[in-house]
mmCIF file of N, CA and C in Angstrom:
data_model
loop_
_atom_site.group_PDB
_atom_site.id
_atom_site.type_symbol
_atom_site.label_atom_id
_atom_site.label_comp_id
_atom_site.label_asym_id
_atom_site.label_seq_id
_atom_site.Cartn_x
_atom_site.Cartn_y
_atom_site.Cartn_z
ATOM 1 N N MET B 509 82.411 89.371 122.542
ATOM 2 C CA MET B 509 82.271 88.517 121.577
ATOM 3 C C MET B 509 82.736 88.771 120.464
ATOM 4 N N ARG B 510 83.397 87.645 119.421
ATOM 5 C CA ARG B 510 84.001 87.887 118.369
ATOM 6 C C ARG B 510 83.284 87.428 117.176
ATOM 7 N N PHE B 511 83.143 87.954 116.087
ATOM 8 C CA PHE B 511 82.303 87.561 114.856
ATOM 9 C C PHE B 511 83.463 87.301 113.807
ATOM 10 N N PRO B 512 83.568 86.250 113.414
ATOM 11 C CA PRO B 512 84.605 86.157 112.193
ATOM 12 C C PRO B 512 84.126 86.446 111.099
ATOM 13 N N ILE B 513 84.902 87.210 110.049
ATOM 14 C CA ILE B 513 84.580 87.658 108.897
ATOM 15 C C ILE B 513 85.255 86.891 107.680
ATOM 16 N N ASP B 514 84.244 86.525 106.653
ATOM 17 C CA ASP B 514 84.921 85.726 105.390
ATOM 18 C C ASP B 514 85.453 86.582 104.497
ATOM 19 N N THR B 515 86.840 86.680 104.423
ATOM 20 C CA THR B 515 87.388 87.611 103.655
ATOM 21 C C THR B 515 87.614 87.070 102.037
ATOM 22 N N SER B 516 86.912 85.984 101.790
ATOM 23 C CA SER B 516 87.104 85.379 100.418
ATOM 24 C C SER B 516 86.732 86.187 99.302
ATOM 25 N N GLN B 517 85.736 87.131 99.593
ATOM 26 C CA GLN B 517 85.296 87.893 98.436
ATOM 27 C C GLN B 517 85.706 89.441 98.745
ATOM 28 N N LEU B 518 86.678 89.590 99.509
ATOM 29 C CA LEU B 518 87.055 90.951 99.881
ATOM 30 C C LEU B 518 88.465 91.201 99.398
ATOM 31 N N GLY B 519 88.952 92.213 98.854
ATOM 32 C CA GLY B 519 90.166 92.796 98.680
ATOM 33 C C GLY B 519 90.629 93.918 99.520
ATOM 34 N N PHE B 520 92.093 93.751 100.056
ATOM 35 C CA PHE B 520 92.664 94.654 101.129
ATOM 36 C C PHE B 520 93.882 95.291 100.481
ATOM 37 N N THR B 521 93.825 96.464 101.066
ATOM 38 C CA THR B 521 95.144 97.260 100.505
ATOM 39 C C THR B 521 95.715 98.051 101.828
ATOM 40 N N VAL B 522 97.114 98.203 101.716
ATOM 41 C CA VAL B 522 97.540 98.881 103.034
ATOM 42 C C VAL B 522 97.483 100.234 102.833
ATOM 43 N N THR B 523 96.883 101.193 103.635
ATOM 44 C CA THR B 523 96.618 102.619 103.389
ATOM 45 C C THR B 523 97.640 103.578 103.956
ATOM 46 N N SER B 524 98.418 102.840 105.041
ATOM 47 C CA SER B 524 99.656 103.721 105.487
ATOM 48 C C SER B 524 100.691 102.930 106.274
ATOM 49 N N PRO B 525 101.832 103.244 106.665
ATOM 50 C CA PRO B 525 102.787 102.471 107.222
ATOM 51 C C PRO B 525 102.161 102.166 108.529
ATOM 52 N N PRO B 526 102.508 100.853 109.093
ATOM 53 C CA PRO B 526 102.263 100.552 110.503
ATOM 54 C C PRO B 526 103.116 101.270 111.516
ATOM 55 N N ILE B 527 102.273 101.611 112.701
ATOM 56 C CA ILE B 527 102.834 102.500 113.659
ATOM 57 C C ILE B 527 102.634 101.717 114.805
ATOM 58 N N PRO B 528 103.524 101.870 115.825
ATOM 59 C CA PRO B 528 103.697 101.269 117.182
ATOM 60 C C PRO B 528 102.293 101.716 117.748
ATOM 61 N N ALA B 529 101.644 100.693 118.281
ATOM 62 C CA ALA B 529 100.286 100.871 119.282
ATOM 63 C C ALA B 529 100.869 101.661 120.626
ATOM 64 N N ARG B 530 99.983 102.367 121.219
ATOM 65 C CA ARG B 530 100.347 103.054 122.488
ATOM 66 C C ARG B 530 99.309 102.676 123.479
ATOM 67 N N ASP B 531 99.813 102.513 124.523
ATOM 68 C CA ASP B 531 98.728 102.000 125.801
ATOM 69 C C ASP B 531 98.078 103.316 126.138
ATOM 70 N N PHE B 532 96.791 103.085 126.153
ATOM 71 C CA PHE B 532 96.002 104.367 126.391
ATOM 72 C C PHE B 532 96.199 105.056 127.709
ATOM 73 N N ALA B 533 96.661 104.274 128.837
ATOM 74 C CA ALA B 533 96.955 104.947 130.185
ATOM 75 C C ALA B 533 98.263 105.361 130.396
ATOM 76 N N THR B 534 99.340 104.770 129.806
ATOM 77 C CA THR B 534 100.692 105.339 129.893
ATOM 78 C C THR B 534 101.270 106.031 128.908
ATOM 79 N N LYS B 535 100.380 105.795 127.564
ATOM 80 C CA LYS B 535 101.147 106.577 126.367
ATOM 81 C C LYS B 535 102.515 105.926 125.817
ATOM 82 N N LYS B 536 102.792 104.775 126.500
ATOM 83 C CA LYS B 536 104.084 103.971 126.095
ATOM 84 C C LYS B 536 103.757 102.944 124.997
ATOM 85 N N ALA B 537 104.691 102.615 124.116
ATOM 86 C CA ALA B 537 104.347 101.683 123.188
ATOM 87 C C ALA B 537 103.912 100.393 123.694
ATOM 88 N N LYS B 538 102.786 99.788 123.014
ATOM 89 C CA LYS B 538 102.473 98.416 123.622
ATOM 90 C C LYS B 538 103.283 97.133 123.225
ATOM 91 N N VAL B 539 103.658 96.419 124.224
ATOM 92 C CA VAL B 539 104.300 95.175 123.754
ATOM 93 C C VAL B 539 103.500 93.933 124.011
ATOM 94 N N THR B 540 103.704 92.654 123.401
ATOM 95 C CA THR B 540 103.165 91.663 123.872
ATOM 96 C C THR B 540 103.820 90.976 125.266
ATOM 97 N N GLU B 541 103.193 90.004 125.741
ATOM 98 C CA GLU B 541 103.652 89.291 126.952
ATOM 99 C C GLU B 541 105.235 88.899 126.539
ATOM 100 N N ASP B 542 105.523 88.407 125.169
ATOM 101 C CA ASP B 542 106.884 87.803 125.309
ATOM 102 C C ASP B 542 107.859 88.992 124.378
ATOM 103 N N GLY B 543 107.050 90.373 124.690
ATOM 104 C CA GLY B 543 108.161 91.441 124.196
ATOM 105 C C GLY B 543 107.941 91.943 122.922
ATOM 106 N N GLN B 544 107.097 91.240 122.007
ATOM 107 C CA GLN B 544 106.827 91.683 120.774
ATOM 108 C C GLN B 544 106.307 93.133 120.691
ATOM 109 N N PRO B 545 106.837 94.163 119.719
ATOM 110 C CA PRO B 545 105.907 95.138 119.671
ATOM 111 C C PRO B 545 104.398 94.935 119.014
ATOM 112 N N VAL B 546 103.557 95.823 119.527
ATOM 113 C CA VAL B 546 102.181 95.713 118.714
ATOM 114 C C VAL B 546 102.120 97.019 117.904
ATOM 115 N N MET B 547 101.678 96.650 116.553
ATOM 116 C CA MET B 547 101.709 97.563 115.497
ATOM 117 C C MET B 547 100.084 97.809 115.154
ATOM 118 N N VAL B 548 99.948 99.179 114.876
ATOM 119 C CA VAL B 548 98.572 99.487 114.385
ATOM 120 C C VAL B 548 98.624 99.427 112.625
ATOM 121 N N VAL B 549 97.608 98.484 112.344
ATOM 122 C CA VAL B 549 97.748 98.433 110.782
ATOM 123 C C VAL B 549 96.458 98.871 110.067
ATOM 124 N N ASN B 550 96.599 99.852 109.309
ATOM 125 C CA ASN B 550 95.459 100.464 108.602
ATOM 126 C C ASN B 550 95.327 99.925 107.119
ATOM 127 N N LEU B 551 94.191 99.272 106.798
ATOM 128 C CA LEU B 551 93.841 98.846 105.520
ATOM 129 C C LEU B 551 92.510 99.302 105.030
ATOM 130 N N LEU B 552 92.411 99.454 103.624
ATOM 131 C CA LEU B 552 91.113 99.717 102.874
ATOM 132 C C LEU B 552 90.649 98.243 102.485
ATOM 133 N N ALA B 553 89.240 97.835 102.978
ATOM 134 C CA ALA B 553 88.709 96.767 102.541
ATOM 135 C C ALA B 553 87.597 96.939 101.446
ATOM 136 N N MET B 554 87.804 96.280 100.447
ATOM 137 C CA MET B 554 86.823 96.413 99.253
ATOM 138 C C MET B 554 86.194 95.135 98.803
ATOM 139 N N ASP B 555 84.891 95.420 98.321
ATOM 140 C CA ASP B 555 84.161 94.219 97.860
ATOM 141 C C ASP B 555 83.693 94.372 96.513
ATOM 142 N N GLY B 556 84.284 95.256 95.760
ATOM 143 C CA GLY B 556 83.950 95.524 94.329
ATOM 144 C C GLY B 556 83.131 96.574 94.099
ATOM 145 N N THR B 557 82.175 97.023 95.125
ATOM 146 C CA THR B 557 81.121 98.086 94.962
ATOM 147 C C THR B 557 81.199 99.155 96.083
ATOM 148 N N ASP B 558 81.732 98.543 97.332
ATOM 149 C CA ASP B 558 81.901 99.672 98.284
ATOM 150 C C ASP B 558 83.246 99.320 98.985
ATOM 151 N N SER B 559 83.666 100.271 99.935
ATOM 152 C CA SER B 559 85.016 100.066 100.715
ATOM 153 C C SER B 559 84.806 100.830 101.948
ATOM 154 N N THR B 560 85.624 100.416 102.811
ATOM 155 C CA THR B 560 85.652 100.909 104.053
ATOM 156 C C THR B 560 87.105 100.819 104.727
ATOM 157 N N LYS B 561 87.721 101.662 105.543
ATOM 158 C CA LYS B 561 88.870 101.464 106.092
ATOM 159 C C LYS B 561 88.655 100.910 107.585
ATOM 160 N N ILE B 562 89.675 99.997 107.825
ATOM 161 C CA ILE B 562 89.821 99.491 109.097
ATOM 162 C C ILE B 562 91.110 99.357 109.669
ATOM 163 N N LYS B 563 90.884 99.460 111.007
ATOM 164 C CA LYS B 563 92.231 99.535 111.609
ATOM 165 C C LYS B 563 92.210 98.462 112.908
ATOM 166 N N PHE B 564 93.208 98.141 113.067
ATOM 167 C CA PHE B 564 93.571 96.847 114.268
ATOM 168 C C PHE B 564 94.843 96.838 114.618
ATOM 169 N N ASN B 565 95.198 96.325 115.674
ATOM 170 C CA ASN B 565 96.577 95.982 116.139
ATOM 171 C C ASN B 565 97.093 94.469 115.767
ATOM 172 N N LEU B 566 98.362 94.498 115.312
ATOM 173 C CA LEU B 566 98.800 93.257 114.954
ATOM 174 C C LEU B 566 100.059 93.009 115.612
ATOM 175 N N PRO B 567 100.379 92.077 116.526
ATOM 176 C CA PRO B 567 101.634 91.879 117.318
ATOM 177 C C PRO B 567 102.835 91.538 116.299
ATOM 178 N N GLY B 568 104.029 91.749 116.411
ATOM 179 C CA GLY B 568 105.144 91.737 115.722
ATOM 180 C C GLY B 568 105.434 92.996 114.804
ATOM 181 N N GLU B 569 106.753 93.074 114.471
ATOM 182 C CA GLU B 569 107.165 94.031 113.393
ATOM 183 C C GLU B 569 106.361 93.751 112.236
ATOM 184 N N GLN B 570 105.837 94.990 111.565
ATOM 185 C CA GLN B 570 105.167 94.732 110.288
ATOM 186 C C GLN B 570 105.812 95.853 109.199
ATOM 187 N N ARG B 571 106.987 95.697 109.159
ATOM 188 C CA ARG B 571 107.833 96.585 108.198
ATOM 189 C C ARG B 571 107.532 96.175 106.811
ATOM 190 N N HIS B 572 107.000 94.904 106.547
ATOM 191 C CA HIS B 572 106.792 94.407 105.159
ATOM 192 C C HIS B 572 105.654 95.086 104.585
ATOM 193 N N LEU B 573 104.862 95.710 105.482
ATOM 194 C CA LEU B 573 103.635 96.395 104.875
ATOM 195 C C LEU B 573 104.074 97.933 104.472
ATOM 196 N N VAL B 574 103.359 98.164 103.205
ATOM 197 C CA VAL B 574 103.728 99.472 102.925
ATOM 198 C C VAL B 574 102.314 99.889 102.196
ATOM 199 N N PRO B 575 102.101 101.427 102.271
ATOM 200 C CA PRO B 575 100.933 101.751 101.567
ATOM 201 C C PRO B 575 100.806 101.428 100.062
ATOM 202 N N GLY B 576 99.646 101.106 99.597
ATOM 203 C CA GLY B 576 99.490 100.861 98.286
ATOM 204 C C GLY B 576 99.545 99.328 98.127
ATOM 205 N N GLN B 577 100.030 98.609 98.938
ATOM 206 C CA GLN B 577 100.493 97.213 98.840
ATOM 207 C C GLN B 577 99.043 96.166 98.941
ATOM 208 N N PRO B 578 98.854 95.317 97.944
ATOM 209 C CA PRO B 578 97.565 94.528 98.265
ATOM 210 C C PRO B 578 97.896 93.408 99.177
ATOM 211 N N VAL B 579 96.981 93.058 100.205
ATOM 212 C CA VAL B 579 97.319 92.174 101.174
ATOM 213 C C VAL B 579 96.260 91.082 101.498
ATOM 214 N N ARG B 580 96.610 90.085 102.019
ATOM 215 C CA ARG B 580 95.436 89.010 102.317
ATOM 216 C C ARG B 580 95.413 89.008 103.842
ATOM 217 N N VAL B 581 94.171 89.118 104.364
ATOM 218 C CA VAL B 581 94.095 89.259 105.999
ATOM 219 C C VAL B 581 93.381 87.874 106.389
ATOM 220 N N GLU B 582 94.247 87.293 107.397
ATOM 221 C CA GLU B 582 93.878 86.081 107.985
ATOM 222 C C GLU B 582 93.346 86.184 109.310
ATOM 223 N N GLY B 583 92.182 85.364 109.532
ATOM 224 C CA GLY B 583 91.529 85.639 110.789
ATOM 225 C C GLY B 583 91.003 86.933 111.180
ATOM 226 N N LEU B 584 90.430 87.429 110.275
ATOM 227 C CA LEU B 584 89.800 88.621 110.625
ATOM 228 C C LEU B 584 88.574 88.661 111.445
ATOM 229 N N CYS B 585 88.317 89.411 112.493
ATOM 230 C CA CYS B 585 87.189 89.405 113.439
ATOM 231 C C CYS B 585 86.742 90.651 113.855
ATOM 232 N N TYR B 586 85.425 90.850 113.927
ATOM 233 C CA TYR B 586 85.005 92.246 114.511
ATOM 234 C C TYR B 586 84.310 91.686 115.973
ATOM 235 N N GLY B 587 85.021 92.529 116.800
ATOM 236 C CA GLY B 587 84.777 92.228 118.293
ATOM 237 C C GLY B 587 83.835 93.265 118.813
ATOM 238 N N MET B 588 83.107 92.642 119.806
ATOM 239 C CA MET B 588 82.205 93.742 120.526
ATOM 240 C C MET B 588 82.137 93.281 122.030
ATOM 241 N N ALA B 589 82.221 94.255 122.828
ATOM 242 C CA ALA B 589 81.961 93.943 124.411
ATOM 243 C C ALA B 589 80.531 93.628 124.598
ATOM 244 N N LYS B 590 80.321 93.103 125.775
ATOM 245 C CA LYS B 590 79.016 92.503 126.205
ATOM 246 C C LYS B 590 78.134 93.607 126.182
ATOM 247 N N ASP B 591 78.315 94.919 126.667
ATOM 248 C CA ASP B 591 77.473 95.838 126.556
ATOM 249 C C ASP B 591 77.208 96.595 125.292
ATOM 250 N N GLY B 592 78.248 96.125 124.327
ATOM 251 C CA GLY B 592 78.088 96.782 122.901
ATOM 252 C C GLY B 592 78.633 98.050 122.786
ATOM 253 N N ASP B 593 79.054 98.863 123.715
ATOM 254 C CA ASP B 593 79.658 99.942 123.686
ATOM 255 C C ASP B 593 81.148 100.113 123.187
ATOM 256 N N VAL B 594 81.947 99.038 123.200
ATOM 257 C CA VAL B 594 83.337 98.969 122.702
ATOM 258 C C VAL B 594 83.209 97.762 121.506
ATOM 259 N N ARG B 595 83.741 98.594 120.321
ATOM 260 C CA ARG B 595 83.710 97.523 119.076
ATOM 261 C C ARG B 595 85.350 97.471 118.682
ATOM 262 N N TRP B 596 85.757 96.515 117.953
ATOM 263 C CA TRP B 596 87.125 96.541 117.426
ATOM 264 C C TRP B 596 87.215 95.312 116.280
ATOM 265 N N TRP B 597 88.290 95.722 115.545
ATOM 266 C CA TRP B 597 88.663 94.739 114.560
ATOM 267 C C TRP B 597 89.821 94.007 115.032
ATOM 268 N N SER B 598 90.168 92.848 114.640
ATOM 269 C CA SER B 598 91.357 92.098 114.916
ATOM 270 C C SER B 598 91.775 90.907 113.725
ATOM 271 N N ALA B 599 92.793 90.602 113.682
ATOM 272 C CA ALA B 599 93.259 89.887 112.582
ATOM 273 C C ALA B 599 94.454 88.929 113.318
ATOM 274 N N SER B 600 94.799 87.745 112.782
ATOM 275 C CA SER B 600 95.907 86.830 113.113
ATOM 276 C C SER B 600 97.043 87.209 112.172
ATOM 277 N N ALA B 601 96.793 87.561 110.989
ATOM 278 C CA ALA B 601 97.963 87.789 110.192
ATOM 279 C C ALA B 601 97.386 88.767 109.121
ATOM 280 N N VAL B 602 98.473 89.674 108.430
ATOM 281 C CA VAL B 602 98.239 90.312 107.378
ATOM 282 C C VAL B 602 99.527 89.895 106.546
ATOM 283 N N VAL B 603 98.993 89.100 105.130
ATOM 284 C CA VAL B 603 100.270 88.601 104.432
ATOM 285 C C VAL B 603 100.234 89.337 102.974
ATOM 286 N N PRO B 604 101.330 89.967 102.599
ATOM 287 C CA PRO B 604 101.355 90.543 101.275
ATOM 288 C C PRO B 604 100.858 89.699 100.195
ATOM 289 N N LEU B 605 100.414 90.167 99.139
ATOM 290 C CA LEU B 605 100.029 89.436 97.883
ATOM 291 C C LEU B 605 101.170 89.483 96.838
ATOM 292 N N THR B 606 101.717 90.609 96.986
ATOM 293 C CA THR B 606 102.811 90.910 95.925
ATOM 294 C C THR B 606 103.901 91.764 96.657
ATOM 295 N N ALA B 607 105.003 91.816 95.934
ATOM 296 C CA ALA B 607 106.163 92.700 96.556
ATOM 297 C C ALA B 607 105.783 94.011 96.794
ATOM 298 N N ALA B 608 106.415 94.552 97.818
ATOM 299 C CA ALA B 608 106.099 96.070 97.960
ATOM 300 C C ALA B 608 106.245 96.941 96.779
ATOM 301 N N PRO B 609 105.169 97.972 96.679
ATOM 302 C CA PRO B 609 105.254 98.759 95.594
ATOM 303 C C PRO B 609 106.546 99.624 95.710
ATOM 304 N N ALA B 610 107.057 99.911 94.342
ATOM 305 C CA ALA B 610 108.339 100.742 94.190
ATOM 306 C C ALA B 610 108.049 102.004 94.814
ATOM 307 N N GLN B 611 109.223 102.412 95.491
ATOM 308 C CA GLN B 611 109.035 104.006 96.093
ATOM 309 C C GLN B 611 108.898 104.863 94.908
ATOM 310 N N ALA B 612 108.211 106.057 95.095
ATOM 311 C CA ALA B 612 108.206 106.991 94.115
ATOM 312 C C ALA B 612 109.331 107.405 93.587
ATOM 313 N N VAL B 613 109.326 107.485 92.113
ATOM 314 C CA VAL B 613 110.766 108.047 91.547
ATOM 315 C C VAL B 613 110.381 109.548 91.026
ATOM 316 N N SER B 614 111.268 110.372 91.190
ATOM 317 C CA SER B 614 111.057 111.836 90.832
ATOM 318 C C SER B 614 111.139 111.695 89.262
ATOM 319 N N ALA B 615 110.253 112.629 88.672
ATOM 320 C CA ALA B 615 110.197 112.747 87.360
ATOM 321 C C ALA B 615 111.407 113.415 86.671
ATOM 322 N N PRO B 616 111.818 112.957 85.552
ATOM 323 C CA PRO B 616 112.902 113.647 84.901
ATOM 324 C C PRO B 616 112.688 115.014 84.629
ATOM 325 N N PRO B 617 113.823 115.930 84.431
ATOM 326 C CA PRO B 617 113.322 117.379 84.347
ATOM 327 C C PRO B 617 112.755 117.457 83.056
ATOM 328 N N ALA B 618 112.006 118.702 82.760
ATOM 329 C CA ALA B 618 111.322 118.827 81.619
ATOM 330 C C ALA B 618 112.355 119.514 80.470
ATOM 331 N N PRO B 619 112.298 118.951 79.234
ATOM 332 C CA PRO B 619 113.132 119.395 77.953
ATOM 333 C C PRO B 619 112.948 120.794 77.959
ATOM 334 N N SER B 620 114.171 121.424 77.861
ATOM 335 C CA SER B 620 114.066 122.856 77.546
ATOM 336 C C SER B 620 113.620 123.170 76.048
ATOM 337 N N ALA B 621 113.084 124.363 75.872
ATOM 338 C CA ALA B 621 112.517 124.644 74.539
ATOM 339 C C ALA B 621 113.564 124.823 73.498
ATOM 340 N N PRO B 622 113.071 124.320 72.377
ATOM 341 C CA PRO B 622 113.995 124.337 71.219
ATOM 342 C C PRO B 622 114.413 125.670 70.831
ATOM 343 N N SER B 623 115.751 125.806 70.317
ATOM 344 C CA SER B 623 116.234 127.180 69.928
ATOM 345 C C SER B 623 115.305 127.690 69.106
ATOM 346 N N GLY B 624 114.883 128.958 69.025
ATOM 347 C CA GLY B 624 114.267 129.598 67.812
ATOM 348 C C GLY B 624 112.731 129.599 68.176
ATOM 349 N N ALA B 625 112.399 128.825 69.290
ATOM 350 C CA ALA B 625 110.993 128.896 69.743
ATOM 351 C C ALA B 625 110.387 130.061 70.209
ATOM 352 N N ASP B 626 109.160 130.371 70.318
ATOM 353 C CA ASP B 626 108.421 131.591 70.658
ATOM 354 C C ASP B 626 108.647 131.351 72.115
ATOM 355 N N THR B 627 109.584 131.821 73.121
ATOM 356 C CA THR B 627 109.701 131.850 74.486
ATOM 357 C C THR B 627 108.660 132.561 75.116
ATOM 358 N N ALA B 628 108.274 133.647 74.638
ATOM 359 C CA ALA B 628 107.144 134.359 75.228
ATOM 360 C C ALA B 628 105.815 133.592 75.430
ATOM 361 N N GLY B 629 105.422 132.914 74.410
ATOM 362 C CA GLY B 629 104.384 131.934 74.390
ATOM 363 C C GLY B 629 104.745 130.888 75.517
ATOM 364 N N GLY B 630 105.807 130.280 75.343
ATOM 365 C CA GLY B 630 106.192 129.189 76.345
ATOM 366 C C GLY B 630 106.106 129.762 77.689
ATOM 367 N N ALA B 631 106.388 131.020 78.054
ATOM 368 C CA ALA B 631 106.660 131.327 79.384
ATOM 369 C C ALA B 631 105.423 131.657 79.957
ATOM 370 N N ARG B 632 104.241 131.777 79.199
ATOM 371 C CA ARG B 632 103.008 131.985 79.725
ATOM 372 C C ARG B 632 102.228 130.645 79.802
ATOM 373 N N GLY B 633 103.028 129.458 79.311
ATOM 374 C CA GLY B 633 102.242 128.002 79.523
ATOM 375 C C GLY B 633 101.732 127.740 78.294
ATOM 376 N N ARG B 634 102.112 128.321 77.107
ATOM 377 C CA ARG B 634 101.499 127.836 75.825
ATOM 378 C C ARG B 634 102.353 127.077 75.323
ATOM 379 N N ASN B 635 102.115 126.175 74.370
ATOM 380 C CA ASN B 635 102.874 125.238 73.460
ATOM 381 C C ASN B 635 103.791 126.094 72.558
ATOM 382 N N PRO B 636 105.036 126.148 72.590
ATOM 383 C CA PRO B 636 105.742 126.960 71.675
ATOM 384 C C PRO B 636 105.795 126.459 70.338
ATOM 385 N N LEU B 637 105.535 125.308 70.192
ATOM 386 C CA LEU B 637 105.277 124.783 68.769
ATOM 387 C C LEU B 637 103.931 124.648 68.333
ATOM 388 N N ALA B 638 102.893 125.540 68.765
ATOM 389 C CA ALA B 638 101.553 125.489 68.403
ATOM 390 C C ALA B 638 101.477 126.322 67.108
ATOM 391 N N SER B 639 102.182 127.471 67.199
ATOM 392 C CA SER B 639 102.135 128.438 65.846
ATOM 393 C C SER B 639 102.767 127.575 64.691
ATOM 394 N N ALA B 640 103.747 126.849 64.778
ATOM 395 C CA ALA B 640 104.268 126.153 63.666
ATOM 396 C C ALA B 640 103.399 124.957 63.396
ATOM 397 N N ARG B 641 102.565 124.275 64.259
ATOM 398 C CA ARG B 641 101.856 123.045 63.913
ATOM 399 C C ARG B 641 100.595 123.652 63.115
ATOM 400 N N HIS B 642 100.074 124.758 63.399
ATOM 401 C CA HIS B 642 99.077 125.348 62.703
ATOM 402 C C HIS B 642 99.256 126.364 61.588
ATOM 403 N N SER B 643 100.479 126.571 61.218
ATOM 404 C CA SER B 643 100.670 127.679 60.159
ATOM 405 C C SER B 643 100.627 126.957 59.014
ATOM 406 N N SER B 644 100.610 125.766 58.640
ATOM 407 C CA SER B 644 100.399 125.135 57.332
ATOM 408 C C SER B 644 99.271 124.503 57.237
ATOM 409 N N PRO B 645 98.184 124.426 56.101
ATOM 410 C CA PRO B 645 96.968 123.876 55.940
ATOM 411 C C PRO B 645 97.363 122.377 56.303
ATOM 412 N N VAL B 646 96.287 121.837 57.076
ATOM 413 C CA VAL B 646 96.211 120.462 56.998
ATOM 414 C C VAL B 646 95.146 119.845 56.241
ATOM 415 N N PRO B 647 95.267 118.866 55.430
ATOM 416 C CA PRO B 647 94.353 118.244 54.531
ATOM 417 C C PRO B 647 93.262 117.732 55.359
ATOM 418 N N GLY B 648 92.063 117.943 54.934
ATOM 419 C CA GLY B 648 90.714 117.533 55.816
ATOM 420 C C GLY B 648 90.235 118.593 56.584
ATOM 421 N N GLU B 649 91.016 119.369 57.099
ATOM 422 C CA GLU B 649 90.518 120.599 58.112
ATOM 423 C C GLU B 649 90.203 121.796 57.152
ATOM 424 N N PRO B 650 89.181 122.530 57.642
ATOM 425 C CA PRO B 650 88.802 123.632 57.132
ATOM 426 C C PRO B 650 90.103 124.705 56.547
ATOM 427 N N GLY B 651 89.985 125.143 55.459
ATOM 428 C CA GLY B 651 91.126 125.964 54.907
ATOM 429 C C GLY B 651 92.277 125.179 54.395
ATOM 430 N N GLY B 652 92.441 123.800 54.770
ATOM 431 C CA GLY B 652 93.359 122.924 54.154
ATOM 432 C C GLY B 652 93.139 122.302 52.878
ATOM 433 N N GLU B 653 94.141 121.509 52.465
ATOM 434 C CA GLU B 653 94.128 121.003 51.274
ATOM 435 C C GLU B 653 92.982 119.658 51.318
ATOM 436 N N SER B 654 92.492 119.518 50.248
ATOM 437 C CA SER B 654 91.647 118.316 50.219
ATOM 438 C C SER B 654 92.070 117.133 49.360
#
């Protein structure tokens, strides 16, 4: 039996890149009757107060789905075998709501310490400019000008 899920109040985010589904018995990649690959899609479903991870197979290449991408799920159903022992999620489509998130960009290198800075303090992880910042009294602070 299949139970359709109303997704109008839910948000979905891709949690990992889709991977090819494997046949349980043969361990080969699954394909549809017309030869399309079957992909495993992992999503985080959220309702504003709670979330859960759902996983299901979707026919066709799903390369447009990348981790962190918000998506809309069409035809989401929860299925259960008559004996109730086997349960699964299914959907007819997963549609991106926005363009794929940009790939992580590496951070620029840290600036080098200014010449004349206290390198010993900097080597221990201290701010090399801290002594200069606190050496002159600051108005309004104890010991400072008023």
